[in-house]
mmCIF file of C-alpha atoms in Angstrom:
data_model
loop_
_atom_site.group_PDB
_atom_site.id
_atom_site.type_symbol
_atom_site.label_atom_id
_atom_site.label_comp_id
_atom_site.label_asym_id
_atom_site.label_seq_id
_atom_site.Cartn_x
_atom_site.Cartn_y
_atom_site.Cartn_z
ATOM 1 C CA UNK A 1 42.909 70.168 101.178
ATOM 2 C CA UNK A 2 46.206 71.656 102.430
ATOM 3 C CA UNK A 3 48.357 73.938 100.326
ATOM 4 C CA UNK A 4 52.060 73.159 100.678
ATOM 5 C CA UNK A 5 54.790 75.697 99.988
ATOM 6 C CA UNK A 6 58.446 74.692 99.864
ATOM 7 C CA UNK A 7 61.572 76.629 98.995
ATOM 8 C CA UNK A 8 63.924 74.875 96.623
ATOM 9 C CA UNK A 9 67.409 76.316 96.786
ATOM 10 C CA UNK A 10 70.797 75.089 95.626
ATOM 11 C CA UNK A 11 73.792 76.623 97.397
ATOM 12 C CA UNK A 12 76.438 78.066 95.097
ATOM 13 C CA UNK A 13 80.060 78.215 96.103
ATOM 14 C CA UNK A 14 81.272 81.233 94.182
ATOM 15 C CA UNK A 15 84.578 81.067 92.387
ATOM 16 C CA UNK A 16 86.272 82.597 89.406
ATOM 17 C CA UNK A 17 85.030 79.729 87.234
ATOM 18 C CA UNK A 18 81.396 79.906 88.381
ATOM 19 C CA UNK A 19 81.308 83.691 87.892
ATOM 20 C CA UNK A 20 82.923 83.300 84.476
ATOM 21 C CA UNK A 21 80.407 80.613 83.489
ATOM 22 C CA UNK A 22 77.436 82.667 84.687
ATOM 23 C CA UNK A 23 78.652 85.652 82.714
ATOM 24 C CA UNK A 24 79.375 83.583 79.596
ATOM 25 C CA UNK A 25 75.784 82.333 79.384
ATOM 26 C CA UNK A 26 74.163 85.336 81.059
ATOM 27 C CA UNK A 27 72.732 83.119 83.785
ATOM 28 C CA UNK A 28 70.575 84.811 86.449
ATOM 29 C CA UNK A 29 72.206 82.710 89.181
ATOM 30 C CA UNK A 30 70.245 83.890 92.202
ATOM 31 C CA UNK A 31 66.927 83.561 90.375
ATOM 32 C CA UNK A 32 67.499 80.139 88.835
ATOM 33 C CA UNK A 33 69.093 78.431 91.858
ATOM 34 C CA UNK A 34 66.265 79.401 94.197
ATOM 35 C CA UNK A 35 62.626 78.574 93.571
ATOM 36 C CA UNK A 36 59.442 78.582 95.630
ATOM 37 C CA UNK A 37 56.994 75.763 94.902
ATOM 38 C CA UNK A 38 53.360 75.938 95.987
ATOM 39 C CA UNK A 39 50.937 73.098 95.362
ATOM 40 C CA UNK A 40 47.696 71.666 96.692
ATOM 41 C CA UNK A 41 48.068 68.120 98.034
ATOM 42 C CA UNK A 42 45.084 66.007 99.155
ATOM 43 C CA UNK A 43 45.023 65.611 102.912
ATOM 44 C CA UNK A 44 44.892 62.438 104.973
ATOM 45 C CA UNK A 45 41.365 63.355 106.076
ATOM 46 C CA UNK A 46 40.124 63.003 102.479
ATOM 47 C CA UNK A 47 38.911 59.746 100.870
ATOM 48 C CA UNK A 48 41.712 58.390 98.679
ATOM 49 C CA UNK A 49 43.904 55.283 98.526
ATOM 50 C CA UNK A 50 46.573 55.971 95.888
ATOM 51 C CA UNK A 51 48.185 59.230 94.790
ATOM 52 C CA UNK A 52 50.997 60.144 92.423
ATOM 53 C CA UNK A 53 53.356 63.107 92.191
ATOM 54 C CA UNK A 54 55.112 63.293 88.835
ATOM 55 C CA UNK A 55 57.525 65.735 87.263
ATOM 56 C CA UNK A 56 61.019 65.980 85.815
ATOM 57 C CA UNK A 57 64.119 65.513 87.919
ATOM 58 C CA UNK A 58 64.741 68.535 90.118
ATOM 59 C CA UNK A 59 61.117 69.687 90.059
ATOM 60 C CA UNK A 60 60.743 69.265 93.829
ATOM 61 C CA UNK A 61 58.800 65.984 94.122
ATOM 62 C CA UNK A 62 60.765 64.652 97.079
ATOM 63 C CA UNK A 63 60.931 67.959 98.937
ATOM 64 C CA UNK A 64 57.208 68.522 98.477
ATOM 65 C CA UNK A 65 56.331 64.977 99.573
ATOM 66 C CA UNK A 66 58.510 65.295 102.669
ATOM 67 C CA UNK A 67 56.756 68.543 103.597
ATOM 68 C CA UNK A 68 53.307 67.060 102.975
ATOM 69 C CA UNK A 69 53.738 63.555 104.380
ATOM 70 C CA UNK A 70 56.773 63.744 106.664
ATOM 71 C CA UNK A 71 58.207 60.445 107.881
ATOM 72 C CA UNK A 72 56.063 58.383 105.510
ATOM 73 C CA UNK A 73 58.698 58.911 102.785
ATOM 74 C CA UNK A 74 60.198 55.436 102.401
ATOM 75 C CA UNK A 75 63.954 54.957 102.624
ATOM 76 C CA UNK A 76 65.096 51.572 101.233
ATOM 77 C CA UNK A 77 67.235 49.592 103.653
ATOM 78 C CA UNK A 78 69.881 46.937 103.193
ATOM 79 C CA UNK A 79 68.974 43.277 102.830
ATOM 80 C CA UNK A 80 70.898 40.371 104.403
ATOM 81 C CA UNK A 81 73.499 39.175 101.928
ATOM 82 C CA UNK A 82 72.765 35.445 102.055
ATOM 83 C CA UNK A 83 69.417 34.990 103.815
ATOM 84 C CA UNK A 84 66.489 33.696 101.782
ATOM 85 C CA UNK A 85 64.019 36.412 100.856
ATOM 86 C CA UNK A 86 61.266 34.790 102.929
ATOM 87 C CA UNK A 87 63.522 34.807 106.014
ATOM 88 C CA UNK A 88 64.508 38.440 105.482
ATOM 89 C CA UNK A 89 60.835 39.393 105.258
ATOM 90 C CA UNK A 90 60.060 37.362 108.377
ATOM 91 C CA UNK A 91 62.651 39.414 110.276
ATOM 92 C CA UNK A 92 60.912 42.604 109.074
ATOM 93 C CA UNK A 93 57.517 41.373 110.296
ATOM 94 C CA UNK A 94 57.903 38.704 112.955
ATOM 95 C CA UNK A 95 54.155 38.712 113.667
ATOM 96 C CA UNK A 96 53.293 37.609 110.123
ATOM 97 C CA UNK A 97 52.791 33.946 109.324
ATOM 98 C CA UNK A 98 54.379 32.216 106.353
ATOM 99 C CA UNK A 99 50.990 32.160 104.654
ATOM 100 C CA UNK A 100 50.588 35.910 105.059
ATOM 101 C CA UNK A 101 54.082 36.620 103.725
ATOM 102 C CA UNK A 102 53.597 34.456 100.625
ATOM 103 C CA UNK A 103 50.216 36.106 100.020
ATOM 104 C CA UNK A 104 51.848 39.530 100.171
ATOM 105 C CA UNK A 105 54.672 38.536 97.816
ATOM 106 C CA UNK A 106 52.084 37.152 95.426
ATOM 107 C CA UNK A 107 50.017 40.326 95.727
ATOM 108 C CA UNK A 108 52.911 42.573 94.648
ATOM 109 C CA UNK A 109 53.614 40.300 91.684
ATOM 110 C CA UNK A 110 56.520 38.247 93.056
ATOM 111 C CA UNK A 111 54.744 34.924 92.687
ATOM 112 C CA UNK A 112 57.565 32.484 91.967
ATOM 113 C CA UNK A 113 58.205 30.253 95.022
ATOM 114 C CA UNK A 114 61.787 29.639 93.930
ATOM 115 C CA UNK A 115 62.432 33.392 94.128
ATOM 116 C CA UNK A 116 61.246 33.361 97.746
ATOM 117 C CA UNK A 117 64.118 31.008 98.572
ATOM 118 C CA UNK A 118 66.809 33.162 96.965
ATOM 119 C CA UNK A 119 68.800 35.974 98.602
ATOM 120 C CA UNK A 120 67.746 39.458 97.573
ATOM 121 C CA UNK A 121 71.102 40.140 95.902
ATOM 122 C CA UNK A 122 70.590 37.503 93.173
ATOM 123 C CA UNK A 123 67.096 38.631 92.176
ATOM 124 C CA UNK A 124 66.427 40.513 88.954
ATOM 125 C CA UNK A 125 65.810 44.275 89.025
ATOM 126 C CA UNK A 126 62.069 43.753 88.702
ATOM 127 C CA UNK A 127 62.015 41.122 91.438
ATOM 128 C CA UNK A 128 64.025 43.397 93.737
ATOM 129 C CA UNK A 129 61.554 46.226 93.203
ATOM 130 C CA UNK A 130 58.658 43.984 94.179
ATOM 131 C CA UNK A 131 60.548 42.625 97.193
ATOM 132 C CA UNK A 132 61.361 46.183 98.343
ATOM 133 C CA UNK A 133 57.715 47.089 97.931
ATOM 134 C CA UNK A 134 56.560 44.091 99.975
ATOM 135 C CA UNK A 135 58.940 44.960 102.828
ATOM 136 C CA UNK A 136 57.938 48.623 102.714
ATOM 137 C CA UNK A 137 54.263 47.634 102.925
ATOM 138 C CA UNK A 138 54.962 45.501 105.977
ATOM 139 C CA UNK A 139 56.673 48.395 107.709
ATOM 140 C CA UNK A 140 54.217 51.152 106.764
ATOM 141 C CA UNK A 141 51.562 51.832 109.421
ATOM 142 C CA UNK A 142 49.044 53.729 107.282
ATOM 143 C CA UNK A 143 50.879 55.640 104.520
ATOM 144 C CA UNK A 144 53.727 54.678 102.209
ATOM 145 C CA UNK A 145 55.437 57.315 100.048
ATOM 146 C CA UNK A 146 57.772 55.768 97.452
ATOM 147 C CA UNK A 147 60.351 57.957 95.757
ATOM 148 C CA UNK A 148 61.676 57.073 92.276
ATOM 149 C CA UNK A 149 58.720 54.731 91.845
ATOM 150 C CA UNK A 150 59.472 52.259 88.985
ATOM 151 C CA UNK A 151 62.325 54.509 87.802
ATOM 152 C CA UNK A 152 64.840 51.649 87.644
ATOM 153 C CA UNK A 153 62.512 49.250 85.853
ATOM 154 C CA UNK A 154 61.975 48.202 82.287
ATOM 155 C CA UNK A 155 58.854 50.100 81.294
ATOM 156 C CA UNK A 156 56.813 46.946 80.696
ATOM 157 C CA UNK A 157 57.685 45.750 84.200
ATOM 158 C CA UNK A 158 56.807 49.232 85.502
ATOM 159 C CA UNK A 159 53.289 48.792 84.143
ATOM 160 C CA UNK A 160 52.769 45.261 85.457
ATOM 161 C CA UNK A 161 54.230 46.070 88.893
ATOM 162 C CA UNK A 162 52.017 49.166 89.187
ATOM 163 C CA UNK A 163 48.904 47.184 88.316
ATOM 164 C CA UNK A 164 49.798 44.488 90.855
ATOM 165 C CA UNK A 165 50.242 46.872 93.785
ATOM 166 C CA UNK A 166 47.017 48.709 92.897
ATOM 167 C CA UNK A 167 45.117 45.431 92.867
ATOM 168 C CA UNK A 168 46.485 44.622 96.329
ATOM 169 C CA UNK A 169 45.682 47.996 97.883
ATOM 170 C CA UNK A 170 42.152 48.121 96.516
ATOM 171 C CA UNK A 171 41.053 44.574 97.324
ATOM 172 C CA UNK A 172 38.890 43.985 100.368
ATOM 173 C CA UNK A 173 41.049 40.976 101.236
ATOM 174 C CA UNK A 174 44.229 43.053 101.469
ATOM 175 C CA UNK A 175 46.691 42.129 104.203
ATOM 176 C CA UNK A 176 47.170 45.834 104.855
ATOM 177 C CA UNK A 177 43.652 47.317 105.003
ATOM 178 C CA UNK A 178 43.593 51.088 104.965
ATOM 179 C CA UNK A 179 47.167 51.482 103.717
ATOM 180 C CA UNK A 180 47.679 54.415 101.326
ATOM 181 C CA UNK A 181 50.375 54.828 98.700
ATOM 182 C CA UNK A 182 51.878 57.942 97.135
ATOM 183 C CA UNK A 183 54.195 57.281 94.183
ATOM 184 C CA UNK A 184 56.825 59.841 93.154
ATOM 185 C CA UNK A 185 58.350 59.520 89.704
ATOM 186 C CA UNK A 186 59.801 61.377 86.755
ATOM 187 C CA UNK A 187 57.903 58.922 84.517
ATOM 188 C CA UNK A 188 54.222 59.087 83.635
ATOM 189 C CA UNK A 189 53.720 55.902 81.590
ATOM 190 C CA UNK A 190 52.924 53.850 84.700
ATOM 191 C CA UNK A 191 50.161 56.213 85.889
ATOM 192 C CA UNK A 192 47.195 54.603 84.039
ATOM 193 C CA UNK A 193 48.325 51.197 85.373
ATOM 194 C CA UNK A 194 48.626 52.473 88.937
ATOM 195 C CA UNK A 195 45.164 54.082 88.587
ATOM 196 C CA UNK A 196 45.707 56.704 91.318
ATOM 197 C CA UNK A 197 42.880 58.694 92.868
ATOM 198 C CA UNK A 198 44.840 61.885 92.237
ATOM 199 C CA UNK A 199 47.886 62.992 90.261
ATOM 200 C CA UNK A 200 49.936 66.117 90.991
ATOM 201 C CA UNK A 201 51.966 67.165 87.953
ATOM 202 C CA UNK A 202 54.932 69.390 88.808
ATOM 203 C CA UNK A 203 55.889 69.764 85.151
ATOM 204 C CA UNK A 204 53.083 72.323 84.859
ATOM 205 C CA UNK A 205 53.398 75.894 86.070
ATOM 206 C CA UNK A 206 51.667 76.238 88.411
ATOM 207 C CA UNK A 207 51.491 72.536 89.428
ATOM 208 C CA UNK A 208 48.262 70.887 88.326
ATOM 209 C CA UNK A 209 46.264 68.527 90.555
ATOM 210 C CA UNK A 210 43.955 66.117 88.722
ATOM 211 C CA UNK A 211 41.431 63.983 90.599
ATOM 212 C CA UNK A 212 39.561 60.877 89.600
ATOM 213 C CA UNK A 213 40.731 57.282 89.417
ATOM 214 C CA UNK A 214 42.029 56.441 85.958
ATOM 215 C CA UNK A 215 40.819 53.202 84.387
ATOM 216 C CA UNK A 216 43.584 50.689 83.909
ATOM 217 C CA UNK A 217 44.158 49.742 80.265
ATOM 218 C CA UNK A 218 42.807 46.353 79.246
ATOM 219 C CA UNK A 219 45.196 43.422 79.050
ATOM 220 C CA UNK A 220 44.311 41.645 75.832
ATOM 221 C CA UNK A 221 45.785 38.159 75.668
ATOM 222 C CA UNK A 222 46.154 35.926 72.644
ATOM 223 C CA UNK A 223 46.041 32.228 73.621
ATOM 224 C CA UNK A 224 47.369 29.617 71.192
ATOM 225 C CA UNK A 225 48.299 25.936 71.108
ATOM 226 C CA UNK A 226 52.073 25.696 71.178
ATOM 227 C CA UNK A 227 54.665 22.913 70.859
ATOM 228 C CA UNK A 228 56.018 21.256 74.000
ATOM 229 C CA UNK A 229 59.491 22.604 73.207
ATOM 230 C CA UNK A 230 58.329 26.020 74.413
ATOM 231 C CA UNK A 231 58.273 24.654 77.976
ATOM 232 C CA UNK A 232 62.059 25.085 78.217
ATOM 233 C CA UNK A 233 61.525 28.858 78.523
ATOM 234 C CA UNK A 234 59.315 28.379 81.581
ATOM 235 C CA UNK A 235 60.656 25.286 83.361
ATOM 236 C CA UNK A 236 63.076 27.104 85.676
ATOM 237 C CA UNK A 237 60.268 29.348 86.955
ATOM 238 C CA UNK A 238 58.051 26.453 88.064
ATOM 239 C CA UNK A 239 58.247 25.147 91.607
ATOM 240 C CA UNK A 240 57.990 21.473 90.591
ATOM 241 C CA UNK A 241 60.438 19.475 88.516
ATOM 242 C CA UNK A 242 61.282 20.748 85.077
ATOM 243 C CA UNK A 243 59.886 17.662 83.342
ATOM 244 C CA UNK A 244 56.842 17.710 81.095
ATOM 245 C CA UNK A 245 54.746 14.744 80.031
ATOM 246 C CA UNK A 246 55.207 13.776 76.391
ATOM 247 C CA UNK A 247 51.413 13.496 76.183
ATOM 248 C CA UNK A 248 50.794 17.072 77.354
ATOM 249 C CA UNK A 249 48.723 19.505 75.320
ATOM 250 C CA UNK A 250 50.328 22.943 75.650
ATOM 251 C CA UNK A 251 49.004 26.475 75.439
ATOM 252 C CA UNK A 252 50.697 29.862 75.740
ATOM 253 C CA UNK A 253 49.489 33.402 76.338
ATOM 254 C CA UNK A 254 50.898 36.346 74.395
ATOM 255 C CA UNK A 255 50.523 40.003 75.358
ATOM 256 C CA UNK A 256 51.413 42.683 72.804
ATOM 257 C CA UNK A 257 53.318 40.001 70.913
ATOM 258 C CA UNK A 258 55.385 38.933 73.929
ATOM 259 C CA UNK A 259 55.256 35.403 75.309
ATOM 260 C CA UNK A 260 54.079 35.736 78.934
ATOM 261 C CA UNK A 261 52.584 32.470 80.254
ATOM 262 C CA UNK A 262 52.455 28.705 79.645
ATOM 263 C CA UNK A 263 49.889 26.023 80.488
ATOM 264 C CA UNK A 264 50.029 22.243 79.986
ATOM 265 C CA UNK A 265 47.111 19.804 80.200
ATOM 266 C CA UNK A 266 47.358 16.007 80.517
ATOM 267 C CA UNK A 267 44.942 13.113 80.872
ATOM 268 C CA UNK A 268 44.007 12.203 84.455
ATOM 269 C CA UNK A 269 45.108 8.657 85.259
ATOM 270 C CA UNK A 270 42.202 6.379 86.082
ATOM 271 C CA UNK A 271 39.481 8.808 84.950
ATOM 272 C CA UNK A 272 37.872 8.668 81.510
ATOM 273 C CA UNK A 273 37.327 11.883 79.575
ATOM 274 C CA UNK A 274 39.077 13.875 82.280
ATOM 275 C CA UNK A 275 42.070 16.198 81.931
ATOM 276 C CA UNK A 276 44.082 18.094 84.536
ATOM 277 C CA UNK A 277 46.205 21.203 84.315
ATOM 278 C CA UNK A 278 49.669 20.002 85.222
ATOM 279 C CA UNK A 279 51.814 23.086 84.575
ATOM 280 C CA UNK A 280 50.873 26.768 84.801
ATOM 281 C CA UNK A 281 53.618 29.396 84.784
ATOM 282 C CA UNK A 282 53.659 33.155 84.236
ATOM 283 C CA UNK A 283 57.037 34.785 83.581
ATOM 284 C CA UNK A 284 58.201 36.941 86.549
ATOM 285 C CA UNK A 285 57.916 40.263 84.709
ATOM 286 C CA UNK A 286 54.198 39.690 84.114
ATOM 287 C CA UNK A 287 53.087 38.287 87.463
ATOM 288 C CA UNK A 288 50.404 39.900 89.576
ATOM 289 C CA UNK A 289 47.952 40.639 86.751
ATOM 290 C CA UNK A 290 45.910 37.427 86.834
ATOM 291 C CA UNK A 291 47.319 36.247 83.505
ATOM 292 C CA UNK A 292 47.929 32.679 84.720
ATOM 293 C CA UNK A 293 44.309 32.004 85.744
ATOM 294 C CA UNK A 294 43.027 33.531 82.504
ATOM 295 C CA UNK A 295 45.282 31.233 80.479
ATOM 296 C CA UNK A 296 44.200 28.221 82.557
ATOM 297 C CA UNK A 297 40.545 29.023 81.913
ATOM 298 C CA UNK A 298 41.121 29.454 78.198
ATOM 299 C CA UNK A 299 42.890 26.083 78.008
ATOM 300 C CA UNK A 300 40.179 24.454 80.134
ATOM 301 C CA UNK A 301 37.450 25.931 77.928
ATOM 302 C CA UNK A 302 39.058 24.487 74.809
ATOM 303 C CA UNK A 303 39.359 21.054 76.408
ATOM 304 C CA UNK A 304 35.820 21.265 77.746
ATOM 305 C CA UNK A 305 34.629 22.023 74.226
ATOM 306 C CA UNK A 306 36.108 18.660 73.200
ATOM 307 C CA UNK A 307 34.052 16.873 75.829
ATOM 308 C CA UNK A 308 36.587 16.631 78.662
ATOM 309 C CA UNK A 309 36.198 17.513 82.328
ATOM 310 C CA UNK A 310 39.136 19.665 83.454
ATOM 311 C CA UNK A 311 40.568 19.961 86.952
ATOM 312 C CA UNK A 312 43.459 21.737 88.594
ATOM 313 C CA UNK A 313 45.249 20.815 91.820
ATOM 314 C CA UNK A 314 47.421 23.523 93.327
ATOM 315 C CA UNK A 315 49.160 24.724 96.457
ATOM 316 C CA UNK A 316 50.121 28.169 95.204
ATOM 317 C CA UNK A 317 48.132 30.847 97.106
ATOM 318 C CA UNK A 318 47.371 32.840 93.947
ATOM 319 C CA UNK A 319 45.726 29.906 92.150
ATOM 320 C CA UNK A 320 43.922 28.596 95.232
ATOM 321 C CA UNK A 321 42.624 32.071 96.058
ATOM 322 C CA UNK A 322 41.461 32.768 92.513
ATOM 323 C CA UNK A 323 39.658 29.458 92.027
ATOM 324 C CA UNK A 324 38.021 29.741 95.453
ATOM 325 C CA UNK A 325 36.465 33.081 94.488
ATOM 326 C CA UNK A 326 35.622 32.383 90.856
ATOM 327 C CA UNK A 327 32.192 31.040 89.814
ATOM 328 C CA UNK A 328 33.943 29.292 86.916
ATOM 329 C CA UNK A 329 35.572 26.786 89.284
ATOM 330 C CA UNK A 330 34.025 24.311 91.732
ATOM 331 C CA UNK A 331 35.913 23.344 94.850
ATOM 332 C CA UNK A 332 36.486 19.582 94.915
ATOM 333 C CA UNK A 333 38.504 19.023 98.046
ATOM 334 C CA UNK A 334 41.614 19.588 100.146
ATOM 335 C CA UNK A 335 44.377 17.084 100.701
ATOM 336 C CA UNK A 336 46.578 18.140 103.595
ATOM 337 C CA UNK A 337 49.292 15.635 102.714
ATOM 338 C CA UNK A 338 48.855 15.717 98.960
ATOM 339 C CA UNK A 339 47.848 12.965 96.583
ATOM 340 C CA UNK A 340 48.831 9.311 96.778
ATOM 341 C CA UNK A 341 51.926 8.223 94.885
ATOM 342 C CA UNK A 342 51.218 7.201 91.305
ATOM 343 C CA UNK A 343 53.067 5.017 88.813
ATOM 344 C CA UNK A 344 52.780 4.474 85.087
ATOM 345 C CA UNK A 345 54.299 1.059 84.474
ATOM 346 C CA UNK A 346 57.727 1.163 86.115
ATOM 347 C CA UNK A 347 57.901 4.957 86.163
ATOM 348 C CA UNK A 348 56.945 7.047 89.205
ATOM 349 C CA UNK A 349 54.701 10.016 88.375
ATOM 350 C CA UNK A 350 55.607 13.326 90.007
ATOM 351 C CA UNK A 351 52.662 14.414 92.148
ATOM 352 C CA UNK A 352 51.729 16.461 95.209
ATOM 353 C CA UNK A 353 52.624 13.865 97.835
ATOM 354 C CA UNK A 354 53.802 15.583 101.025
ATOM 355 C CA UNK A 355 52.307 19.045 100.481
ATOM 356 C CA UNK A 356 48.821 20.419 101.056
ATOM 357 C CA UNK A 357 46.861 20.993 97.861
ATOM 358 C CA UNK A 358 43.354 22.071 96.902
ATOM 359 C CA UNK A 359 41.519 20.718 93.856
ATOM 360 C CA UNK A 360 38.976 22.472 91.630
ATOM 361 C CA UNK A 361 36.932 21.514 88.580
ATOM 362 C CA UNK A 362 36.340 23.958 85.730
ATOM 363 C CA UNK A 363 32.627 24.669 85.173
ATOM 364 C CA UNK A 364 32.819 27.200 82.364
ATOM 365 C CA UNK A 365 31.148 30.583 82.138
ATOM 366 C CA UNK A 366 28.279 30.928 84.618
ATOM 367 C CA UNK A 367 24.862 30.952 82.996
ATOM 368 C CA UNK A 368 22.910 34.175 83.492
ATOM 369 C CA UNK A 369 19.441 33.832 85.090
ATOM 370 C CA UNK A 370 16.712 33.295 82.514
ATOM 371 C CA UNK A 371 19.015 31.716 79.948
#
């Protein structure tokens, strides 16, 4: 493990005013404006995936990281002013397919397809952070060092974004296997959610290095039946039309009292005692934590308890990927051109015609052997 020593010095242009000020407050100018920082930083030859360097502004985080990791320190670049986000990312990684890019955006918690079609400049602060992170990941060969990590974010978004990127880096199905991340920040509230393998705290004297992956706090959701009127808060974030069937049964997920996700279930036309999940939306600030699938399963479990079979048909990579891996869902089939057009009387029913979708049936909790 290398020991890094850096000299932190601020040049002082002496003047009558600066000398007067130093004398007025009895400031030891030479001593306070120059400082030597020595700290142990885990090396690249050691087994770790995520690290964090925290400390107040001016404590030397950036200087230390530059000395320890060199060119890996990420410098945000400009985005095209009017290009769709997906096009801008394609320019940054021309060898990546559309499927890979959407998987990466989903992995960092930017899961709303409509956001992928917008220019970077119109995105929210949280969405911009996730987009910057996705582009930085694409450009990083093996190590990404992010300065001011989550510093511009609402602190709830800082937690959810940190958890999303950790999930991506630690999964075996990551698009960037072997990539390491070092987060620099003056905040510490995000650290349990990032779950780093080591944390270097520059607020201590001397700096303290703590090892051991922290366990991410549990996300405890409250799921309740809700009126259909609540859909208006989610409609603009869904990639289909904003309409909702008047026969839909609606559920919502709440986290720490905040409304975070919405799910609607309707009867399946032509199938007795069968329901399908027709709308599933997680608000942008809370994406990347698996909240949507958990809400879908809770709604499906309640409907299953009433004697209904429950299915879901989706094209979104996050839902398809989750259901494919989960023992609670059974793969039913793939329709490369979507479902056939449906009508209810004289009214056309919005469906998946023209886009590839995968269908799954909810099976419930798997039964343990011997039970």
